[in-house]
Short mmCIF file of C-alpha atoms in Angstrom, two decimals:
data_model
loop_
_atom_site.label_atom_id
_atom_site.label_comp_id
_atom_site.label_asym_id
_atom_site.label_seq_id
_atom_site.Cartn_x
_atom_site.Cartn_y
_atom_site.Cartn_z
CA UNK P 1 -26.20 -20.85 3.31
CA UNK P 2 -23.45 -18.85 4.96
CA UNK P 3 -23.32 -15.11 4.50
CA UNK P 4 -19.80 -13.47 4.22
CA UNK P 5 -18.98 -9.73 3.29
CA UNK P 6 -14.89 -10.07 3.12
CA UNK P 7 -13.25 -8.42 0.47
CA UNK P 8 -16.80 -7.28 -1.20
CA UNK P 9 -17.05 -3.94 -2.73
CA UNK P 10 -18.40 -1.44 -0.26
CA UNK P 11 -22.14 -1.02 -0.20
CA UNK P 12 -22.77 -4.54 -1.67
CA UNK P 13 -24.40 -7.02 0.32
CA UNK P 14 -23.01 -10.56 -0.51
CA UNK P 15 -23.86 -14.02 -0.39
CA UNK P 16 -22.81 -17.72 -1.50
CA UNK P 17 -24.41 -21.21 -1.35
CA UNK P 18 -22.41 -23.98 -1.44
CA UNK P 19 -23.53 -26.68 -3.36
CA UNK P 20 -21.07 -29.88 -2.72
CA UNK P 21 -21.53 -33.08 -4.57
CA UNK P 22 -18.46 -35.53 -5.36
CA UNK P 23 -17.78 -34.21 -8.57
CA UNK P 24 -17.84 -30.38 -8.61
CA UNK P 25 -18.33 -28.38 -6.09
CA UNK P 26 -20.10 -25.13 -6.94
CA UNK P 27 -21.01 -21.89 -5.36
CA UNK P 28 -24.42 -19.70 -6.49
CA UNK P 29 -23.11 -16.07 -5.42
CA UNK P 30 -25.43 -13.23 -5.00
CA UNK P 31 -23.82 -9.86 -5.03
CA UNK P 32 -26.32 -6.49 -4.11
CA UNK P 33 -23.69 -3.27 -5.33
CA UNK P 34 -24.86 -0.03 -6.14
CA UNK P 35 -27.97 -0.78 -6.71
CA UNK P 36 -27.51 -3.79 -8.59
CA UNK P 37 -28.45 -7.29 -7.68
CA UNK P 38 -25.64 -9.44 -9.93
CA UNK P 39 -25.88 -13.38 -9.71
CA UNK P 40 -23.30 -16.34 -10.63
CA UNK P 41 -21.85 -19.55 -10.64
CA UNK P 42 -18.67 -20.90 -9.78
CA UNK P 43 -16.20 -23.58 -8.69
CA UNK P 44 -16.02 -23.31 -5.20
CA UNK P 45 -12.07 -23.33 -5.21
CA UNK P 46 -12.85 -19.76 -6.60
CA UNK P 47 -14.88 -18.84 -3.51
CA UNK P 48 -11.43 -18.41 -1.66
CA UNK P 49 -8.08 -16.51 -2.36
CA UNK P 50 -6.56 -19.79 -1.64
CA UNK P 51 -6.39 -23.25 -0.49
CA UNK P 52 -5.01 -22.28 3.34
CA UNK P 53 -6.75 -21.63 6.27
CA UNK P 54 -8.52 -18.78 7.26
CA UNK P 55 -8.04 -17.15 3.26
CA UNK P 56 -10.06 -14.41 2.42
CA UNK P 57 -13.22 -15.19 0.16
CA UNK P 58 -13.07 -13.12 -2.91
CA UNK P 59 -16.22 -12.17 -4.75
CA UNK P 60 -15.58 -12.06 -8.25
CA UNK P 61 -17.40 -13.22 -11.52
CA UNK P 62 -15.45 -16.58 -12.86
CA UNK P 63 -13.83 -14.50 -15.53
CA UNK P 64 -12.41 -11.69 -13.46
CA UNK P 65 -11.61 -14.73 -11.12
CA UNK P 66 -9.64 -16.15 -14.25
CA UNK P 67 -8.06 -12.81 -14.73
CA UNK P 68 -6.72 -12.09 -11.40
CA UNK P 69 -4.81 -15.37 -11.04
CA UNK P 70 -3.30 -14.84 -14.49
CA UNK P 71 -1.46 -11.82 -12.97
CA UNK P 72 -0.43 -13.95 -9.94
CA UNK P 73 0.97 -16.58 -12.06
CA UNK P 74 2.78 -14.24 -14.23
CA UNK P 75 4.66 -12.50 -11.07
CA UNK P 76 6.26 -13.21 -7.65
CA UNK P 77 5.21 -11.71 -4.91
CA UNK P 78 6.76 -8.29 -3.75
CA UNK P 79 7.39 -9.90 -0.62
CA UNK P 80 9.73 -12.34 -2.16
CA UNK P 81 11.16 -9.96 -4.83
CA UNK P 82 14.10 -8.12 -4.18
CA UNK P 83 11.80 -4.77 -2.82
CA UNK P 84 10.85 -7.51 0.44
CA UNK P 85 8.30 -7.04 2.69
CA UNK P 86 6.54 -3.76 2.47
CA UNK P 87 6.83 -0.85 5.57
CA UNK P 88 4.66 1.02 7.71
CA UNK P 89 5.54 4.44 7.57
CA UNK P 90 6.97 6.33 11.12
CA UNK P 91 5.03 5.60 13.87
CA UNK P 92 5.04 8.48 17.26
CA UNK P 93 2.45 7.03 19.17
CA UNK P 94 1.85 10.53 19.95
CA UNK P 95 1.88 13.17 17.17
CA UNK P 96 1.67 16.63 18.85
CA UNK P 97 5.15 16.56 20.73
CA UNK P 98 6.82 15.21 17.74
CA UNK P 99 4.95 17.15 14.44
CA UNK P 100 6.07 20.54 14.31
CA UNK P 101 5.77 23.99 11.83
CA UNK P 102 8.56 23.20 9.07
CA UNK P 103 9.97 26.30 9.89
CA UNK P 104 10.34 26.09 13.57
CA UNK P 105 13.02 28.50 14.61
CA UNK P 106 13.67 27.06 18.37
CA UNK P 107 15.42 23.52 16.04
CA UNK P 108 18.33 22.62 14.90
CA UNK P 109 17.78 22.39 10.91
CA UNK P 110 19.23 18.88 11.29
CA UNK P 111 16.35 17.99 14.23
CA UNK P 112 13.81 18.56 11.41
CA UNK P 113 12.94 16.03 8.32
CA UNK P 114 9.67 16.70 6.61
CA UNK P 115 6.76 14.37 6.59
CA UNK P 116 4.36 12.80 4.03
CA UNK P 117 1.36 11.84 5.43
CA UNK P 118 -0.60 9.30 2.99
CA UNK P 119 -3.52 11.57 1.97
CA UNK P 120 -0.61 13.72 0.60
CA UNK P 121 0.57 11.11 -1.31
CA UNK P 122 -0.64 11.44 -5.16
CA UNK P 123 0.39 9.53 -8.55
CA UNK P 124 3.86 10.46 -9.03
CA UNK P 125 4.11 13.49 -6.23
CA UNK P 126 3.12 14.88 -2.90
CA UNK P 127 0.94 16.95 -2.07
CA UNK P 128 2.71 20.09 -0.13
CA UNK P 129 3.21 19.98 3.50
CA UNK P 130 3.79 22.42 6.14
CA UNK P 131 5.06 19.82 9.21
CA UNK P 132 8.02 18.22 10.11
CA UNK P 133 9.22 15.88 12.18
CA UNK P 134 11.19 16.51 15.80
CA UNK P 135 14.45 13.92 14.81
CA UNK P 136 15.15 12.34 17.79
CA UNK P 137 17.35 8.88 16.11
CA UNK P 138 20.89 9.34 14.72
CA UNK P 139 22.31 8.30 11.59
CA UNK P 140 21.94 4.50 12.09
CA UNK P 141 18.53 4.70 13.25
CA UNK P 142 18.56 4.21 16.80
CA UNK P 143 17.69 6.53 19.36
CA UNK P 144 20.04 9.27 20.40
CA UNK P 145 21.77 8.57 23.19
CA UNK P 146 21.02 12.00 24.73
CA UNK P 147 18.57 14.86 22.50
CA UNK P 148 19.94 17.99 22.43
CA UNK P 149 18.99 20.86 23.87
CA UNK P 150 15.66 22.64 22.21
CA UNK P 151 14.12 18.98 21.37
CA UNK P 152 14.78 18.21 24.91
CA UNK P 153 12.90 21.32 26.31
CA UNK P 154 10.00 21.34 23.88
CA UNK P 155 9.56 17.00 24.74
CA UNK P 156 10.08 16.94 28.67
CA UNK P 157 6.38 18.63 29.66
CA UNK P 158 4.96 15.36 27.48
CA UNK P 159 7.90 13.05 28.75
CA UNK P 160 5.01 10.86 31.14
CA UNK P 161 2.45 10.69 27.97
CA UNK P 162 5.61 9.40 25.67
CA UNK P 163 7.42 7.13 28.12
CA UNK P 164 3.39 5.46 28.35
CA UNK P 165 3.60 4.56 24.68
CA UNK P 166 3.14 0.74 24.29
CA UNK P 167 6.24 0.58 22.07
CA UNK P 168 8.07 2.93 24.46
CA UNK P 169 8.59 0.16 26.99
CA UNK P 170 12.02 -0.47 26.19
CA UNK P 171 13.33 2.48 24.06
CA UNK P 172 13.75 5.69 25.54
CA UNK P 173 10.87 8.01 26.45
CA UNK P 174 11.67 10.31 23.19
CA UNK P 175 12.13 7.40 20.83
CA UNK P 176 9.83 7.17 17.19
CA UNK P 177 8.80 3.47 16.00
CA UNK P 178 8.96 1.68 12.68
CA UNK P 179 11.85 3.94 12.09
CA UNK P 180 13.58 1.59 9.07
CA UNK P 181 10.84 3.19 6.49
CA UNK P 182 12.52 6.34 7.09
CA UNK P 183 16.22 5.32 5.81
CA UNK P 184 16.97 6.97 3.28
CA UNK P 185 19.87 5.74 1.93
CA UNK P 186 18.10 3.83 -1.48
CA UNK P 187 15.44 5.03 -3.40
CA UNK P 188 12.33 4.27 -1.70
CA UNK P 189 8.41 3.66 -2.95
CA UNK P 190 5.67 5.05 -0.89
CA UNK P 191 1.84 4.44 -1.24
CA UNK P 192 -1.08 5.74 0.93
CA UNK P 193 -2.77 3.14 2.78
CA UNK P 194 -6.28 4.04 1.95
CA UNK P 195 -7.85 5.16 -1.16
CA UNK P 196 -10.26 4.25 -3.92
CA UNK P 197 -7.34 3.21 -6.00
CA UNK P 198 -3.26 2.98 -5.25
CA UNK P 199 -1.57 6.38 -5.57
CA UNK P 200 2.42 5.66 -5.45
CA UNK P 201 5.39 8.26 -5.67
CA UNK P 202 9.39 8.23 -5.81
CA UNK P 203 11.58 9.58 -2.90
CA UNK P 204 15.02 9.38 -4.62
CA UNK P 205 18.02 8.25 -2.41
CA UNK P 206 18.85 11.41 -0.16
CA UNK P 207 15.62 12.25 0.12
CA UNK P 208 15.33 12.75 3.97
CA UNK P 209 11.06 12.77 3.82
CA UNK P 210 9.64 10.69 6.62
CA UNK P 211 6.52 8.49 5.63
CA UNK P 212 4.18 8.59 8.95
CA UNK P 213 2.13 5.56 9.63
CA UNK P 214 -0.76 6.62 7.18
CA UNK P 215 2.07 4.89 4.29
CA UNK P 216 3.59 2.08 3.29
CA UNK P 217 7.08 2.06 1.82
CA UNK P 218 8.87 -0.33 -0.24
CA UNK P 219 12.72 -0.23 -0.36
CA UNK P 220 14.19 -0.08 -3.80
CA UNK P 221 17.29 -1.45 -4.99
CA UNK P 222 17.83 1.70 -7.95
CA UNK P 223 16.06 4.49 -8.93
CA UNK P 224 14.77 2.49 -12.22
CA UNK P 225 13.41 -0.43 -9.91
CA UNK P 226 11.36 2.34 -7.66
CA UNK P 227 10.13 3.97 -10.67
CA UNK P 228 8.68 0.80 -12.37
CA UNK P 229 7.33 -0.55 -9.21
CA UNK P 230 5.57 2.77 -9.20
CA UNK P 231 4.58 2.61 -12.52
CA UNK P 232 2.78 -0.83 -12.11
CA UNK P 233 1.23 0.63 -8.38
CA UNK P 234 -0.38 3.53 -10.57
CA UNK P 235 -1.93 2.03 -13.13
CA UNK P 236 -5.24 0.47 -13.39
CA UNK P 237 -3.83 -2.81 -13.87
CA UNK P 238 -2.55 -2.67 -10.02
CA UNK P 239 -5.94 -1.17 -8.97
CA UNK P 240 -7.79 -3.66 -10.43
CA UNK P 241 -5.92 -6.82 -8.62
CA UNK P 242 -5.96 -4.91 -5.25
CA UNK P 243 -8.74 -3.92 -5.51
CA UNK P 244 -10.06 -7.61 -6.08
CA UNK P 245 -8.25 -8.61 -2.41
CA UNK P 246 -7.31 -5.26 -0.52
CA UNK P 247 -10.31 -4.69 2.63
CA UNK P 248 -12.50 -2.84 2.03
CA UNK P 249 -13.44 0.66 3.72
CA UNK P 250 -16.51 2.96 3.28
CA UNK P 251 -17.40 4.91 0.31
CA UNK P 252 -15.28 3.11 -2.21
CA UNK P 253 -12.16 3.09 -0.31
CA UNK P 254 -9.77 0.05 -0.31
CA UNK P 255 -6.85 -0.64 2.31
CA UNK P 256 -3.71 -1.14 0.82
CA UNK P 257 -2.13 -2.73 4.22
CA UNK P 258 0.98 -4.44 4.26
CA UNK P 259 -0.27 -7.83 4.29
CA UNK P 260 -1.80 -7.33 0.80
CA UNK P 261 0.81 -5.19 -0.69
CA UNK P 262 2.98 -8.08 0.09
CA UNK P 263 1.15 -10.61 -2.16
CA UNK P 264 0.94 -8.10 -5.05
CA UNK P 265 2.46 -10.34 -7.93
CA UNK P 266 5.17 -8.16 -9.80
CA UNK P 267 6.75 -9.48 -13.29
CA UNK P 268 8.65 -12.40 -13.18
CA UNK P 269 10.99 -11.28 -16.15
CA UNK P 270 11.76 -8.08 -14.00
CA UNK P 271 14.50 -6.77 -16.04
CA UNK P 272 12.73 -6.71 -19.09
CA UNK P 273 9.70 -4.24 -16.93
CA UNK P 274 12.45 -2.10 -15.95
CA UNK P 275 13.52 -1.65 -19.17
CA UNK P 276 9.02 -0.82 -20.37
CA UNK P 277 8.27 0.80 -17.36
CA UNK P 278 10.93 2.60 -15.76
CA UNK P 279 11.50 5.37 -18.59
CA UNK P 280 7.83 5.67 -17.89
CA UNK P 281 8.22 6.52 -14.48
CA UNK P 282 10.71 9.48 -15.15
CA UNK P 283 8.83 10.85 -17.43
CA UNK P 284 6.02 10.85 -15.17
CA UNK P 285 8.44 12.29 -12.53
CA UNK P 286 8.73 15.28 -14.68
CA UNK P 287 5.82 16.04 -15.01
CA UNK P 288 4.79 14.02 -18.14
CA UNK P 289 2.47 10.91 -16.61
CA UNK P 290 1.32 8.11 -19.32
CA UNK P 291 -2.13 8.02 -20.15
CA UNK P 292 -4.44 5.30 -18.37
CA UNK P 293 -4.75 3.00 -21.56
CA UNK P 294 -0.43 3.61 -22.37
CA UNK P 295 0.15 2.75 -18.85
CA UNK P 296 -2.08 -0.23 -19.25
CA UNK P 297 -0.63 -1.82 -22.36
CA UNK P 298 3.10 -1.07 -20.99
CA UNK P 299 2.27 -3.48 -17.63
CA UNK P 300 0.40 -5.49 -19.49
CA UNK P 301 3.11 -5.92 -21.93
CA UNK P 302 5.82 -6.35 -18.60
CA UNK P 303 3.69 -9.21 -17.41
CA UNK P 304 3.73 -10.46 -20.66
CA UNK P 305 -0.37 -11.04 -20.55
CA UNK P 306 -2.56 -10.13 -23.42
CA UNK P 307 -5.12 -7.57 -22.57
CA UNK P 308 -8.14 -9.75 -23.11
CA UNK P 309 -6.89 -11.96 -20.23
CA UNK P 310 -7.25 -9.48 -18.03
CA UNK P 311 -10.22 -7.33 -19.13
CA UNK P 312 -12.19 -9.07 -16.95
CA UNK P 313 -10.40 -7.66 -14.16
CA UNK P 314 -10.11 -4.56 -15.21
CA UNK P 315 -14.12 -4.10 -16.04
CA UNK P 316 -15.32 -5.68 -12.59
CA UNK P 317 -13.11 -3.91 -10.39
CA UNK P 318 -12.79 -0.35 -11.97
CA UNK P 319 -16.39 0.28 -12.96
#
């Protein structure tokens, strides 16, 4: 009787029993959640997210089970779509040199870019900041060759703490890490990596905003693909399938790391989402979001599934 509590909700205590005879395997899982002692029977294929090694068991009734792979069937992977492998946000390694008043007056304007940090990050917008960002890369993302002169004074007392970075071991002592979510040259898709559900927002092309570590960022290649993939990230359809797989953290939380994100099955017909979703999106941009069940019928509708095969997904995971 092994006990396993991957990818349970938080504060539920599970269990399985494997029961294996030739013909079909099955697995009697016992799930204690809020209070609730909830009891089943399934295939044990179902017990796992998949046939490799090392997948993550996934607790859920056969027929949110059934649910959750429709989605996956209907989509490709972001990974593989044409948004690739999701990005951590910024990393310093050492946030008090580097995160400064907005309106510093010793900088440069150009040494500044303002940061989202993911508990800013809310369906659709941001929640205001006062920090920015010391800029110490140029234009095509690598380190500057030499920082001028205020950044230079206000890093040097912490240049022994920032040339001890781990990632600072062959970059120079004032570089930042992950830098590539920062580009800002496409429209970009960022999400915070905790939360009880995915909250996703737009930073158009030009945007300058620098997503620290605490976000994930997907690349877009237009302003109507980042909108739709935003669209599908907010709406309870998304929050349902992550938050069948995403780890989970205390009080309800999920973490939407990059490893999951990447998996998340988007349309395969993904023009004809854009053309349901991303109108949408700009109207949620301005101020005028969809309601939960509009939202819900419109990706539904993009993945072209019927509601009723995924209500069981929706009902287990968002009650």
């Amino acid at each position: 009787t092994p006990h396993a509590t991957p990818h349970a909700t938080p504060h539920a205590t599970p269990h399985a029993t494997r029961h294996v005879t030739p013909a079909t395997p099955t697995i009697d899982a016992t799930l204690h959640r809020r209070e609730q002692t909830l009891a089943w029977t399934m295939p044990a294929r179902m017990l796992t997210l998949d046939a490799s090694d090392g997948a993550p068991w996934m607790f859920l009734p056969p027929e949110a089970r059934v649910a959750f792979d429709r989605l996956v069937t209907a989509g490709t992977p972001l990974a593989d779509s044409a948004f690739g492998r999701p990005l951590l946000g910024v990393k310093t390694g050492c946030n008090e040199p580097f995160l400064v008043p907005r309106d510093a007056p010793a900088f440069e304007a150009a040494a500044l870019r303002p940061v989202l940090r993911g508990e800013q990050v809310r369906p659709w917008r941001a929640e205001p900041g006062t920090d920015a960002i010391l800029w110490t890369h140029g234009t095509d993302g690598a380190p500057l060759r030499a920082l001028p002169r205020a950044a230079s004074d206000h890093l040097t007392p912490w240049r022994r703490r920032l040339a001890a970075r781990t990632d600072a071991r062959h970059a120079p002592w004032w570089a930042l890490f992950r830098t590539e979510s920062a580009r800002h040259d496409v429209p970009r898709v960022v999400w915070c990596d905790i939360g009880r559900t995915p909250r996703a927002l737009v930073l158009p092309a030009g945007d300058d905003t620098v997503p620290l570590n605490t976000c994930y960022v997907a690349r877009a290649p237009s302003l109507d693909d980042a909108l739709a993939l935003a669209a599908i990230l907010n709406s309870p359809v998304a929050g349902a399938w992550l938050a069948a797989l995403a780890e989970p953290a205390r009080g309800g939380y999920h973490r939407y790391l990059g490893w999951t994100m990447a998996r998340f099955p988007l349309p395969r017909d993904w023009p004809r989402a854009l053309a349901l979703l991303a109108p949408l999106g700009r109207a949620a941009m301005f101020g005028e979001p969809a309601d939960a069940l509009t939202l819900t019928a419109a990706v539904a509708r993009a993945y072209r599934v019927r509601h009723d095969e995924i209500a069981a997904l929706l009902v287990w995971c968002l009650r």
